mmCIF file of C-alpha atoms and ligand atoms in Angstrom:
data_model
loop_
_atom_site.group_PDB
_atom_site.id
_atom_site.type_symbol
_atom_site.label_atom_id
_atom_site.label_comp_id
_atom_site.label_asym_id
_atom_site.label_seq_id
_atom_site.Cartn_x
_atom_site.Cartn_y
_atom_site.Cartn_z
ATOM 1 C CA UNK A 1 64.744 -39.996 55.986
ATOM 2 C CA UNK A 2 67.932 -40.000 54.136
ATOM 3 C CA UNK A 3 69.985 -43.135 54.404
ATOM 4 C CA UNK A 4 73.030 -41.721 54.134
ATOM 5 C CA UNK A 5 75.251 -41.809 56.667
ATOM 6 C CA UNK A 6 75.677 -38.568 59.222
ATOM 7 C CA UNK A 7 77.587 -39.098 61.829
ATOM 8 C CA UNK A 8 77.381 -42.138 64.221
ATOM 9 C CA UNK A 9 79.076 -42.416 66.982
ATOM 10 C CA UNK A 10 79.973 -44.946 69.227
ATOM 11 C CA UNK A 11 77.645 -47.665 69.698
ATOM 12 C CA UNK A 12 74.018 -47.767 69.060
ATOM 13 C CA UNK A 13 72.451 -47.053 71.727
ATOM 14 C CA UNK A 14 71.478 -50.426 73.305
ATOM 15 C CA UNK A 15 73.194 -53.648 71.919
ATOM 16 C CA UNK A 16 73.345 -57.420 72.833
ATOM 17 C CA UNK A 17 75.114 -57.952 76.196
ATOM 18 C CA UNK A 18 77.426 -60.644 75.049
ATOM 19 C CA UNK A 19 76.652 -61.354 71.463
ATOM 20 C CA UNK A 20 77.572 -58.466 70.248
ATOM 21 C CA UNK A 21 81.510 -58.490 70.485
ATOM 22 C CA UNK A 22 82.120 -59.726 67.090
ATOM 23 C CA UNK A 23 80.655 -58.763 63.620
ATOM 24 C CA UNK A 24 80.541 -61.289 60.856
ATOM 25 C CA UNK A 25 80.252 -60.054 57.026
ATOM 26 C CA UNK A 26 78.792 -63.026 56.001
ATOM 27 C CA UNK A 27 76.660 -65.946 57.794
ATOM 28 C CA UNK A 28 78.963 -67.662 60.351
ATOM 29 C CA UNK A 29 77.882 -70.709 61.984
ATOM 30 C CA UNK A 30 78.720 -69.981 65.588
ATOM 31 C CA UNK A 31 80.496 -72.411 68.161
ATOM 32 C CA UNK A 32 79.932 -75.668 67.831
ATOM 33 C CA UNK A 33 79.191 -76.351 71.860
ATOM 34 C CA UNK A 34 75.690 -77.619 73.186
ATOM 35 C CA UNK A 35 73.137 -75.573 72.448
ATOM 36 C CA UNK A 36 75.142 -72.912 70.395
ATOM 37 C CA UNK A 37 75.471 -75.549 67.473
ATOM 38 C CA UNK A 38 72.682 -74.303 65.346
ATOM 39 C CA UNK A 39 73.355 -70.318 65.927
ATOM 40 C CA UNK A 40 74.557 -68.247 62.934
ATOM 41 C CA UNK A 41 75.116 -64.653 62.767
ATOM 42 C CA UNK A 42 75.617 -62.032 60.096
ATOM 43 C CA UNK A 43 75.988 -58.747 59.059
ATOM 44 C CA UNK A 44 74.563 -55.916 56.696
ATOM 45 C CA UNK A 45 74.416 -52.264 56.144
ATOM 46 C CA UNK A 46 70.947 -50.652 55.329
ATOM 47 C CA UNK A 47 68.712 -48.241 56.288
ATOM 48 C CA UNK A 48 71.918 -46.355 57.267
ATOM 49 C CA UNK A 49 73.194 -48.187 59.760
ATOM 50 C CA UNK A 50 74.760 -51.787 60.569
ATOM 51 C CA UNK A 51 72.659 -54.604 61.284
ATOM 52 C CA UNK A 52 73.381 -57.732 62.746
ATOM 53 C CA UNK A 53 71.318 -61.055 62.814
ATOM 54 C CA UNK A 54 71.739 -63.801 65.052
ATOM 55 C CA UNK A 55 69.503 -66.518 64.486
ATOM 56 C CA UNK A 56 69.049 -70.125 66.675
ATOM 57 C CA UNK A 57 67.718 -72.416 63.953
ATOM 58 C CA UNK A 58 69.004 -75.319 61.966
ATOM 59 C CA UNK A 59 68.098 -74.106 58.725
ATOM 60 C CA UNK A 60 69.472 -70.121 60.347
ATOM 61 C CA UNK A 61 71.863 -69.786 57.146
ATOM 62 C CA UNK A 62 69.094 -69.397 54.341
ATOM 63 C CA UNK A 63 66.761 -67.276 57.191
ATOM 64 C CA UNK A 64 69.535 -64.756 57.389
ATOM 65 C CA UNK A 65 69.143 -64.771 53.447
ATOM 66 C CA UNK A 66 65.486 -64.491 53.932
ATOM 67 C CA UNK A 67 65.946 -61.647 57.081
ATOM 68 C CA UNK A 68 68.549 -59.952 54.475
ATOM 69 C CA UNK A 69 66.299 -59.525 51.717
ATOM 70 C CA UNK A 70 63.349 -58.969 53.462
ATOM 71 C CA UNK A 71 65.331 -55.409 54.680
ATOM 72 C CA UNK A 72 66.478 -55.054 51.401
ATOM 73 C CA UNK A 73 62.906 -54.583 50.544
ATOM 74 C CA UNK A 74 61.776 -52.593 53.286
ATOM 75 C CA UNK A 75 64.506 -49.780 52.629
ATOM 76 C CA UNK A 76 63.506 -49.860 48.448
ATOM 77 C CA UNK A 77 60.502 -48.551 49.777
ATOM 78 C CA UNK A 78 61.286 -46.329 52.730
ATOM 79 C CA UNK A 79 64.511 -44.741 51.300
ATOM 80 C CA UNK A 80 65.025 -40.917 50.350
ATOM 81 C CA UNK A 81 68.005 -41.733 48.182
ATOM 82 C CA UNK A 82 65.936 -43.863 45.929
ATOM 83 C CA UNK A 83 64.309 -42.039 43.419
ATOM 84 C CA UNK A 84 61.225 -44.869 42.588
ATOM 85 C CA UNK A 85 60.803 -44.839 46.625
ATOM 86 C CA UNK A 86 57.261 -45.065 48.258
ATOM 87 C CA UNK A 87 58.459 -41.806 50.341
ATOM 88 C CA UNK A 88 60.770 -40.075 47.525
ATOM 89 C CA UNK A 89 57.340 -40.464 45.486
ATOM 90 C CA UNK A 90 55.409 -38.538 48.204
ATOM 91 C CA UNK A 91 57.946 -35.903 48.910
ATOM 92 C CA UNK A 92 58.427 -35.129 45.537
ATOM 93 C CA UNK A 93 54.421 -34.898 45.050
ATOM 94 C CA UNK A 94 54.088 -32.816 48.361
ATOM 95 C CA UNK A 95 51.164 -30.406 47.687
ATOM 96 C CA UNK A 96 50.464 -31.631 44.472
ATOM 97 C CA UNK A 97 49.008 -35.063 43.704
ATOM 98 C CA UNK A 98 48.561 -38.050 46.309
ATOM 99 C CA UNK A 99 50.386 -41.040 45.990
ATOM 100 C CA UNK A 100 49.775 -44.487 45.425
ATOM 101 C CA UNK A 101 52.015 -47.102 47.904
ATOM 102 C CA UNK A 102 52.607 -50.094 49.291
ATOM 103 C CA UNK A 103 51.115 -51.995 52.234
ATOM 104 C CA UNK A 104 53.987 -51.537 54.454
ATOM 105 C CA UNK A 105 54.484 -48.064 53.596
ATOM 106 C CA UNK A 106 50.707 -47.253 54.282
ATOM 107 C CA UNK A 107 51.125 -49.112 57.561
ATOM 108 C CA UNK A 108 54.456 -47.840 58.832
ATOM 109 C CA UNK A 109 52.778 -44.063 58.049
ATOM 110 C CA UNK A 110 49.535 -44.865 59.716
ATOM 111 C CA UNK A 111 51.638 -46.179 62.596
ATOM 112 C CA UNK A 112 53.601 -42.976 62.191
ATOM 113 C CA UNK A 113 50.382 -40.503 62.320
ATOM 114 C CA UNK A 114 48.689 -42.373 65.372
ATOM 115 C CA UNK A 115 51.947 -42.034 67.372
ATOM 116 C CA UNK A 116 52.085 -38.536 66.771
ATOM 117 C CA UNK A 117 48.494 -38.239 67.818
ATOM 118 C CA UNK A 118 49.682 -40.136 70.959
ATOM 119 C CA UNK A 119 52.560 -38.483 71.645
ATOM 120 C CA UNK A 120 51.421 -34.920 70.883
ATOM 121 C CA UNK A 121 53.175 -34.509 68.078
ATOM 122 C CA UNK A 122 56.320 -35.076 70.417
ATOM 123 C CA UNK A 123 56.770 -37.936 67.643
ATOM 124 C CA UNK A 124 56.127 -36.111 64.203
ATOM 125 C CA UNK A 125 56.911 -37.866 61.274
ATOM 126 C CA UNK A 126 56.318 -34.562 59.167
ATOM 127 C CA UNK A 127 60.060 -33.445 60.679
ATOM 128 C CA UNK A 128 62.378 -33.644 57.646
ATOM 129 C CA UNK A 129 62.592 -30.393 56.660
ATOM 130 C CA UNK A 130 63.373 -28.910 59.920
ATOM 131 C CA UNK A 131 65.941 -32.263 59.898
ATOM 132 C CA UNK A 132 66.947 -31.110 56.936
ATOM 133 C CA UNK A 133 67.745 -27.139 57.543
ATOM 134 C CA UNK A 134 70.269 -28.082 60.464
ATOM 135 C CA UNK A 135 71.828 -30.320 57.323
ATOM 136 C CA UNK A 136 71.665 -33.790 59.365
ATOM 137 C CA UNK A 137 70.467 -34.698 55.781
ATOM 138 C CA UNK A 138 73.530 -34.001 53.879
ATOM 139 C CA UNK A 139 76.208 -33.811 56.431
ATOM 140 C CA UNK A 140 76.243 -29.893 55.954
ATOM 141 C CA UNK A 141 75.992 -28.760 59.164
ATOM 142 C CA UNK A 142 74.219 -25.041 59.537
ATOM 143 C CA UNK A 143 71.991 -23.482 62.736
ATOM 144 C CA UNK A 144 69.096 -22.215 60.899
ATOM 145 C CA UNK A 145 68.008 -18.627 61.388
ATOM 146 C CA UNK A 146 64.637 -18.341 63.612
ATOM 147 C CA UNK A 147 63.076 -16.581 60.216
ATOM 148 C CA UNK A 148 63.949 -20.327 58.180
ATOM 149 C CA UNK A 149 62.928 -22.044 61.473
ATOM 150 C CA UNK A 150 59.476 -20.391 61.557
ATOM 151 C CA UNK A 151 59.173 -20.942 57.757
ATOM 152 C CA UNK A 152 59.416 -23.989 57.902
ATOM 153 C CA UNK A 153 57.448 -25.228 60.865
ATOM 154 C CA UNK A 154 54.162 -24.967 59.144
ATOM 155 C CA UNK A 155 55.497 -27.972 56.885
ATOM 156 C CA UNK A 156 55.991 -29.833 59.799
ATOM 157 C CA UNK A 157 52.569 -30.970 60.506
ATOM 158 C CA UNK A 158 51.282 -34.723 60.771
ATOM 159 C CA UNK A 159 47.647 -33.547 60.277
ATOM 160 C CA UNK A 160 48.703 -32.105 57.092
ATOM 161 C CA UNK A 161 49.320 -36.232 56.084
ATOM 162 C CA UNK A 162 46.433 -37.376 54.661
ATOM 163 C CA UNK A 163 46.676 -41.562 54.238
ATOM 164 C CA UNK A 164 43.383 -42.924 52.368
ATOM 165 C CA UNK A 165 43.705 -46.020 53.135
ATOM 166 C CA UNK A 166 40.916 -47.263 50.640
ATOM 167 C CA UNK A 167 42.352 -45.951 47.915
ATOM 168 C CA UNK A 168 46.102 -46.583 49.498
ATOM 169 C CA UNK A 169 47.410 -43.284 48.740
ATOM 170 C CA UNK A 170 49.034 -40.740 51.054
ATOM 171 C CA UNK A 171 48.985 -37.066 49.937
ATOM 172 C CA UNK A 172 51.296 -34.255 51.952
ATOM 173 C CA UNK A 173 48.394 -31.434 51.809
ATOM 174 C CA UNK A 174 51.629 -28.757 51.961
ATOM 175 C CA UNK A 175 54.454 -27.863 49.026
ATOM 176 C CA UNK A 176 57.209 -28.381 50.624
ATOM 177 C CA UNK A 177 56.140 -30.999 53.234
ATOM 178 C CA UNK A 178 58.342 -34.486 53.767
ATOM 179 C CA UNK A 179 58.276 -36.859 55.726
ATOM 180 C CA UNK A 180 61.209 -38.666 58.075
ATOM 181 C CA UNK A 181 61.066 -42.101 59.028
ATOM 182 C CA UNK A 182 64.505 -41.865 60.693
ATOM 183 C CA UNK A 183 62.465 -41.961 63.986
ATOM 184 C CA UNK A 184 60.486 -45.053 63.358
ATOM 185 C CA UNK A 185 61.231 -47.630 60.123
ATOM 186 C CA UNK A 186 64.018 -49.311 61.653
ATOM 187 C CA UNK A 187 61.091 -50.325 64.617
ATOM 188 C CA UNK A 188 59.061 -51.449 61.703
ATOM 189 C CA UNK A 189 61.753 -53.522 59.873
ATOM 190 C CA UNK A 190 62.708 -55.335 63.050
ATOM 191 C CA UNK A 191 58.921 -56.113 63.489
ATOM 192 C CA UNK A 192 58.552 -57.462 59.654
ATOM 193 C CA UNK A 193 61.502 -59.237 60.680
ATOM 194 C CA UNK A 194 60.146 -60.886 63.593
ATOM 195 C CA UNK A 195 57.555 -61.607 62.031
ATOM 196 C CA UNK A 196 59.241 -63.437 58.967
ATOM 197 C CA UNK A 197 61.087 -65.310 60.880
ATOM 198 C CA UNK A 198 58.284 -66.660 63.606
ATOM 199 C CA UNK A 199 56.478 -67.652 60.532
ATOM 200 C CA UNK A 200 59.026 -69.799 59.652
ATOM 201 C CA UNK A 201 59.337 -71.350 63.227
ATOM 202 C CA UNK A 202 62.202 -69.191 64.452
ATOM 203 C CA UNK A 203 62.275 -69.580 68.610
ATOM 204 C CA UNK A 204 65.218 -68.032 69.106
ATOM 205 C CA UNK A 205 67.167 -65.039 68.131
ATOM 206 C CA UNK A 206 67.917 -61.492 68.134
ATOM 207 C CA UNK A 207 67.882 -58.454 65.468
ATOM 208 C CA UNK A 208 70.026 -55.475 65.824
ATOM 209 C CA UNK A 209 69.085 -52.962 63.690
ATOM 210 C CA UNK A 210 71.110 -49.870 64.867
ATOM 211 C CA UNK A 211 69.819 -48.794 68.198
ATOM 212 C CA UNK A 212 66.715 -51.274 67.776
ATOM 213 C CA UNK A 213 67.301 -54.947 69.383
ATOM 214 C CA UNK A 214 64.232 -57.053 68.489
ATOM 215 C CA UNK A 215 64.290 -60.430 70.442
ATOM 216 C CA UNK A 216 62.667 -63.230 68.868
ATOM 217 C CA UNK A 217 62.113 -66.019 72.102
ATOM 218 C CA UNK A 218 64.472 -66.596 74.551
ATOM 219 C CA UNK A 219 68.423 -67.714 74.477
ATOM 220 C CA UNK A 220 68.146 -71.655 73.800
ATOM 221 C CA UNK A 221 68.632 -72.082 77.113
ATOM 222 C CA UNK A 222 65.422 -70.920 77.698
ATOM 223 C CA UNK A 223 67.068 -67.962 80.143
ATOM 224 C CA UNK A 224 66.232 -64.095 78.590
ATOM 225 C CA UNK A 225 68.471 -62.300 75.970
ATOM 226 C CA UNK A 226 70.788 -59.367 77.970
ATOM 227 C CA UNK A 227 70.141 -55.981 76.037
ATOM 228 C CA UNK A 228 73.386 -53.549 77.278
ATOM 229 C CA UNK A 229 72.072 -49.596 77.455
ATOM 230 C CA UNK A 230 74.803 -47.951 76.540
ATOM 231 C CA UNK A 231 76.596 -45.459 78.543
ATOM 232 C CA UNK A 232 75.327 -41.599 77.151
ATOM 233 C CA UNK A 233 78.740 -40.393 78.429
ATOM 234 C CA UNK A 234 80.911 -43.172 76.684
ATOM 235 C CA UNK A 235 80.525 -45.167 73.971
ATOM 236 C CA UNK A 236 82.265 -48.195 74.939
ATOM 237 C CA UNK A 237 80.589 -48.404 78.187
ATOM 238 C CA UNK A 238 77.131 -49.135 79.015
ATOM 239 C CA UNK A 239 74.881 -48.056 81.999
ATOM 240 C CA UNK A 240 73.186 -51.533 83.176
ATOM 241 C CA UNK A 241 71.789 -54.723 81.191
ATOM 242 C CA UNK A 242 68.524 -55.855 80.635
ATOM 243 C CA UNK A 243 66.824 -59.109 80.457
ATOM 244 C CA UNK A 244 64.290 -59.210 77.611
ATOM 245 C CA UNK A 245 62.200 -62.167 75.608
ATOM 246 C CA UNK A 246 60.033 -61.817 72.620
ATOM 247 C CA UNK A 247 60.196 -58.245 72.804
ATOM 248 C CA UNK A 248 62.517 -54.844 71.222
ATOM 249 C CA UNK A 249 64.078 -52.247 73.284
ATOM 250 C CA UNK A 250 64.869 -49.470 71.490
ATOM 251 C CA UNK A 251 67.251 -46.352 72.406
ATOM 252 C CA UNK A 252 67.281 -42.829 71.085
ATOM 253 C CA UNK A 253 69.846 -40.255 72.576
ATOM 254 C CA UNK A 254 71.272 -37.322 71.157
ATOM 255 C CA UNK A 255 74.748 -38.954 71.885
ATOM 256 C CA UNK A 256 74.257 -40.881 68.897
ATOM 257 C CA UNK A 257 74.582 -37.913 65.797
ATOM 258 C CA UNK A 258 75.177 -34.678 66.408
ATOM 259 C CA UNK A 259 77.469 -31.430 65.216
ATOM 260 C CA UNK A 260 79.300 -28.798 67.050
ATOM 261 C CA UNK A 261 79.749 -25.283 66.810
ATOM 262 C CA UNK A 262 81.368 -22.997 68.858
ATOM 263 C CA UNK A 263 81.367 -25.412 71.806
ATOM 264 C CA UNK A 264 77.920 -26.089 71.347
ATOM 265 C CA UNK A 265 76.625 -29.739 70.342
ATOM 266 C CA UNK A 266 73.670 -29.931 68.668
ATOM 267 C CA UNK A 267 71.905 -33.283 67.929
ATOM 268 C CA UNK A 268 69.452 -35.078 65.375
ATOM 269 C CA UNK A 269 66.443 -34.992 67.798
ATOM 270 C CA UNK A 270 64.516 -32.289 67.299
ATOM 271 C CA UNK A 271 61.639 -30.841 68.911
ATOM 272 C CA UNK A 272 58.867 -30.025 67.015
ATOM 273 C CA UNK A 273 57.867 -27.241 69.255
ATOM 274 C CA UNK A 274 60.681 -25.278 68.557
ATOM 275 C CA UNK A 275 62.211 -26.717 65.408
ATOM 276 C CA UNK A 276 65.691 -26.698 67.669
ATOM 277 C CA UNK A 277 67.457 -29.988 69.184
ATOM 278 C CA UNK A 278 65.801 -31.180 71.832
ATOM 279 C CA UNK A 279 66.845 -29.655 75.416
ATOM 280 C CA UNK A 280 64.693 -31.827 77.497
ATOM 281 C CA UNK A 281 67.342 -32.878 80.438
ATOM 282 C CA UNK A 282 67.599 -36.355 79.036
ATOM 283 C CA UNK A 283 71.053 -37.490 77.233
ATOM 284 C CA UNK A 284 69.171 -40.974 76.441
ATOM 285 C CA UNK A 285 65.713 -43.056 76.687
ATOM 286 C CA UNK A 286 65.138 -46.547 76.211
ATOM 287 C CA UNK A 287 61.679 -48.036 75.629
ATOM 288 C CA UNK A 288 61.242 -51.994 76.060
ATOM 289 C CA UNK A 289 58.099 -53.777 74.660
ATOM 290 C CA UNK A 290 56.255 -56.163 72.387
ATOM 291 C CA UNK A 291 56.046 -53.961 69.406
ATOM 292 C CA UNK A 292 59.184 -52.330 67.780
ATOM 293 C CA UNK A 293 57.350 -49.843 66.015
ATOM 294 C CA UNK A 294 55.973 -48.223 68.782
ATOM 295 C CA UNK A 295 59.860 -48.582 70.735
ATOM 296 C CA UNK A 296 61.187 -46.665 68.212
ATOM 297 C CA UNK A 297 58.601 -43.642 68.148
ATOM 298 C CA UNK A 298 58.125 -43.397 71.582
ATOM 299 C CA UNK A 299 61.961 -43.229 72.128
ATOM 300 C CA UNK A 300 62.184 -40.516 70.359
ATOM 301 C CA UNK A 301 59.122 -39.038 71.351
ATOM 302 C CA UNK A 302 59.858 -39.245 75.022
ATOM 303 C CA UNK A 303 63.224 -37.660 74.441
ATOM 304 C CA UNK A 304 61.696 -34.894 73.157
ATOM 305 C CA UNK A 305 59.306 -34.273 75.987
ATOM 306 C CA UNK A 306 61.799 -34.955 79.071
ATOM 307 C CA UNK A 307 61.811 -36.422 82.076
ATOM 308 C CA UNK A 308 58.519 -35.636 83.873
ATOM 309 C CA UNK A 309 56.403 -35.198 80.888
ATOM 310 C CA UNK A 310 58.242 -39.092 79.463
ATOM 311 C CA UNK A 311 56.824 -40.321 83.065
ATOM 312 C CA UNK A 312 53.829 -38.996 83.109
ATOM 313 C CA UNK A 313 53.071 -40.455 79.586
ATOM 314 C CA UNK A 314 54.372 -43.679 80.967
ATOM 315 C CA UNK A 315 51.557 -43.685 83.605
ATOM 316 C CA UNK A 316 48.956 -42.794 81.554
ATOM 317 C CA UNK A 317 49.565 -44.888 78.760
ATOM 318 C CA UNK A 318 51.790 -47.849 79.963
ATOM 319 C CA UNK A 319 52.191 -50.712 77.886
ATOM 320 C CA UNK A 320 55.237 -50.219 77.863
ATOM 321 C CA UNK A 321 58.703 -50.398 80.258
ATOM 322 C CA UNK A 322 61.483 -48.051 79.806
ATOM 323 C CA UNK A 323 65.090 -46.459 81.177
ATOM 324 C CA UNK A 324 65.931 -42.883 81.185
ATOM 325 C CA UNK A 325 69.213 -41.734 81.496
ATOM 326 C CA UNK A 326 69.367 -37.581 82.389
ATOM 327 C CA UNK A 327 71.805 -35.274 82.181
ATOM 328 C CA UNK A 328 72.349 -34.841 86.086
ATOM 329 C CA UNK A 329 73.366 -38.637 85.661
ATOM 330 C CA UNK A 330 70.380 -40.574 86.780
ATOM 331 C CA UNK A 331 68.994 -44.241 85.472
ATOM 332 C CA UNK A 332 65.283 -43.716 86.085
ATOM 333 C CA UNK A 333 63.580 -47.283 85.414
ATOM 334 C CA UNK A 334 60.292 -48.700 85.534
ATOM 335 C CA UNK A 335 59.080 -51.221 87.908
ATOM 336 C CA UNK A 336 58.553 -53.578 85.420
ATOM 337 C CA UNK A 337 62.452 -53.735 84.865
ATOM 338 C CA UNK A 338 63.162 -53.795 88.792
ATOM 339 C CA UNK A 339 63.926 -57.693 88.710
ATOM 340 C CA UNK A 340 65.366 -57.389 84.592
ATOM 341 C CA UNK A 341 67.776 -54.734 85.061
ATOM 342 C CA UNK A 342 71.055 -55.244 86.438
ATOM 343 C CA UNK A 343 72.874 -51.622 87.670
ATOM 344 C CA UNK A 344 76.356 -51.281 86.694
ATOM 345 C CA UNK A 345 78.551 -50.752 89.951
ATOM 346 C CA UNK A 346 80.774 -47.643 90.215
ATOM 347 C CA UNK A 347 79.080 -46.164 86.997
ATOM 348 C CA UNK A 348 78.792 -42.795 88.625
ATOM 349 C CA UNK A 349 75.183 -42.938 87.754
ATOM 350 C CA UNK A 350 72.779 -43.330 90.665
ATOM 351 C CA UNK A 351 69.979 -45.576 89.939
ATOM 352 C CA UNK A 352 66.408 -44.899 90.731
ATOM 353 C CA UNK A 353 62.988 -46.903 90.104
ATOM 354 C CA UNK A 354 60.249 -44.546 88.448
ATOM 355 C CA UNK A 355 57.018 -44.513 91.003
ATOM 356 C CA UNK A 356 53.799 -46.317 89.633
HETATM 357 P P1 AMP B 1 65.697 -41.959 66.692
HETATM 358 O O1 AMP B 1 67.142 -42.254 66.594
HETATM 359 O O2 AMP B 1 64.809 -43.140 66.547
HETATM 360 O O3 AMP B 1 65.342 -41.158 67.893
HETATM 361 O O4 AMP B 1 65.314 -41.072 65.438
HETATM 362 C C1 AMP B 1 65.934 -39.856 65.174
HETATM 363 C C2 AMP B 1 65.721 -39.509 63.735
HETATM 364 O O5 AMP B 1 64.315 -39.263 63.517
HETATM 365 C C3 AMP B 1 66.432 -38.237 63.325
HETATM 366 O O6 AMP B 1 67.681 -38.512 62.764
HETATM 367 C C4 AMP B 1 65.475 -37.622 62.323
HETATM 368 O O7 AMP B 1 65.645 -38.243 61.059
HETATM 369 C C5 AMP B 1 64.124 -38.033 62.856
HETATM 370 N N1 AMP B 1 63.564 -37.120 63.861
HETATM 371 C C6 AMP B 1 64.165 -36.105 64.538
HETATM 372 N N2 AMP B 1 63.334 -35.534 65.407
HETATM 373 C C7 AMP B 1 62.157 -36.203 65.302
HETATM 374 C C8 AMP B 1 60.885 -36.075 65.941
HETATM 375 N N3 AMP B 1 60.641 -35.175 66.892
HETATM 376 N N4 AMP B 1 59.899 -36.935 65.557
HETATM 377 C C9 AMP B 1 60.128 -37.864 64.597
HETATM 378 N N5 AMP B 1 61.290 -38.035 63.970
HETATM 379 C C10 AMP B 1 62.298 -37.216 64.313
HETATM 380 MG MG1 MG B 2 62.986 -43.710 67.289
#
């Protein structure tokens, strides 16, 4: 993945229902009313997008220190930009030597190559230089030719990622091969995250990490955090609100980056089938559980496959709750969010709950 910055627009996808209005460049103790007294909030930039912390704790000013550099670290290792990366190293060594990494990197790629399993390839890590030949890397915008498109989609395969994890190497089999974690390390930071912080005895707070809200606990008040999905259609709107503890939602939607050309919009999701933006009938999926990893892979795998084939991996699979928005404006929800989301009246969108 290349951190730099494409184009972003609007929100990001699903944000923090009322805690989201302001952004803070440095930690801010919040109000000083009842239970708010101990909440402090700030604000970074990394892994390409803008991140905001808001942590419930007395000590919350050095754990948003701690939750800083802790991201810091995560996007030494997972960064394209950055020559002595974990994944510059194995890009640069594609189809040549294997290369030795880190823990997290080995487990965020392991992750990685099991979702794409799961997913059938729907998720494929092995993307980037499909992502690449549409220029979402550099901001130089082309539509391949079918001749590059076919070139290149033999590079694009996750069984062609070989992870020892023994020796703690990973090896792209293929010259030419890289891998993208666009689609999944900001699901993996916000679970290091959460799971810095609950080691230090954080109850309460939330992560936003572009499109990926972790929850840590509940409000103070014991009631849920409110996750807004935002609106496909417009970015300062939002489609409904829902209620979430100890768990990430996480949105992908082509909405988000995208280009156009002759009229056309074409977006950052691509299919792996076809090597093309993703045409699945879907403008935006959400995917709510326990482990932000997962979120984040599945929302863009889902994407990819569309609405039937996104519910019929729901079924199978579960473990999961999540909100589809589709281009002939429908909110298609889970049961599992029937009492947790809250429709937004008048949205033009008609809401429907997804059949068990
Ligand atoms: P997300 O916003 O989580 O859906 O991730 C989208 C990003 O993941 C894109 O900007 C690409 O860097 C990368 N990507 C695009 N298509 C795929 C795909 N089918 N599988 C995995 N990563 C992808
Ligand atoms: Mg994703």
């Amino acid at each position: 993945m290349n951190w730099k910055k494409i184009i972003a627009i609007g929100l990001t996808g699903c944000f923090l229902f009322s805690g989201c209005a302001e952004q803070r460049q440095n930690a801010q103790k919040m109000g000083e009313e009842g239970t708010q007294e101990d909440s402090y909030e700030s604000t970074t930039f990394a892994m390409d997008t803008v991140m905001t912390f808001h942590i419930v704790a007395p000590d919350g000013e050095d754990l948003l220190i701690d939750a800083e550099q802790e991201v810091k670290r995560l996007e030494k290792l997972f960064s394209v930009t950055d020559e002595d990366s974990d994944i510059e190293q194995i890009n640069d060594n594609a189809g040549d030597k294997a290369v030795t990494v880190s823990a997290d990197t080995l487990a965020l790629l392991k992750a990685g190559k099991q979702l794409g399993k799961a997913t059938n390839n729907a998720f494929d890590m092995a993307i980037y230089p499909i992502v690449k030949a549409w220029g979402f890397t550099e901001n130089e915008y082309t539509i391949p030719t079918q001749e590059t498109l076919d070139t290149l989609l033999p590079l694009t395969r996750v069984s062609d990622v070989t992870i020892d994890e023994d020796a703690s190497t990973v090896y792209l089999e293929k010259e030419g091969m890289a891998v993208d974690l666009g689609g999944i390390a900001k699901g993996y930071a916000s679970d290091k995250l959460a799971e810095l912080l609950k080691k230090k005895g954080v109850k309460s707070a939330w992560l936003s990490l572009g499109g990926n809200v972790c929850a840590i606990g509940t409000k103070p008040d014991g009631s849920p955090w409110r996750i807004a999905v935002q609106n496909p259609a417009d970015e300062n709107d939002y489609v409904g609100v829902v209620e979430i503890s100890d768990a990430c939602a996480v949105t992908s939607g082509g909405y988000q980056r995208y280009f156009e050309e002759n009229g056309k919009k074409y977006h950052h999701i691509i299919d792996p089938a076809t090597g093309k933006p993703a045409e699945s009938g879907l403008t935006s999926v959400t995917i709510i559980c326990k482990d932000g990893t997962k979120a984040d892979a599945l929302s863009t795998a889902l994407y990819v496959m569309g609405l039937a084939a996104a519910e019929d991996f729901w079924r199978q699979t579960g473990g999961f709750d999540m909100v589809l928005i589709s281009k002939d404006g429908r909110v298609l929800y889970t049961p599992g969010l029937a009492d947790r989301l809250t429709e937004v009246e008048g949205s033009g969108y008609a809401y429907a709950c997804i059949e068990a």
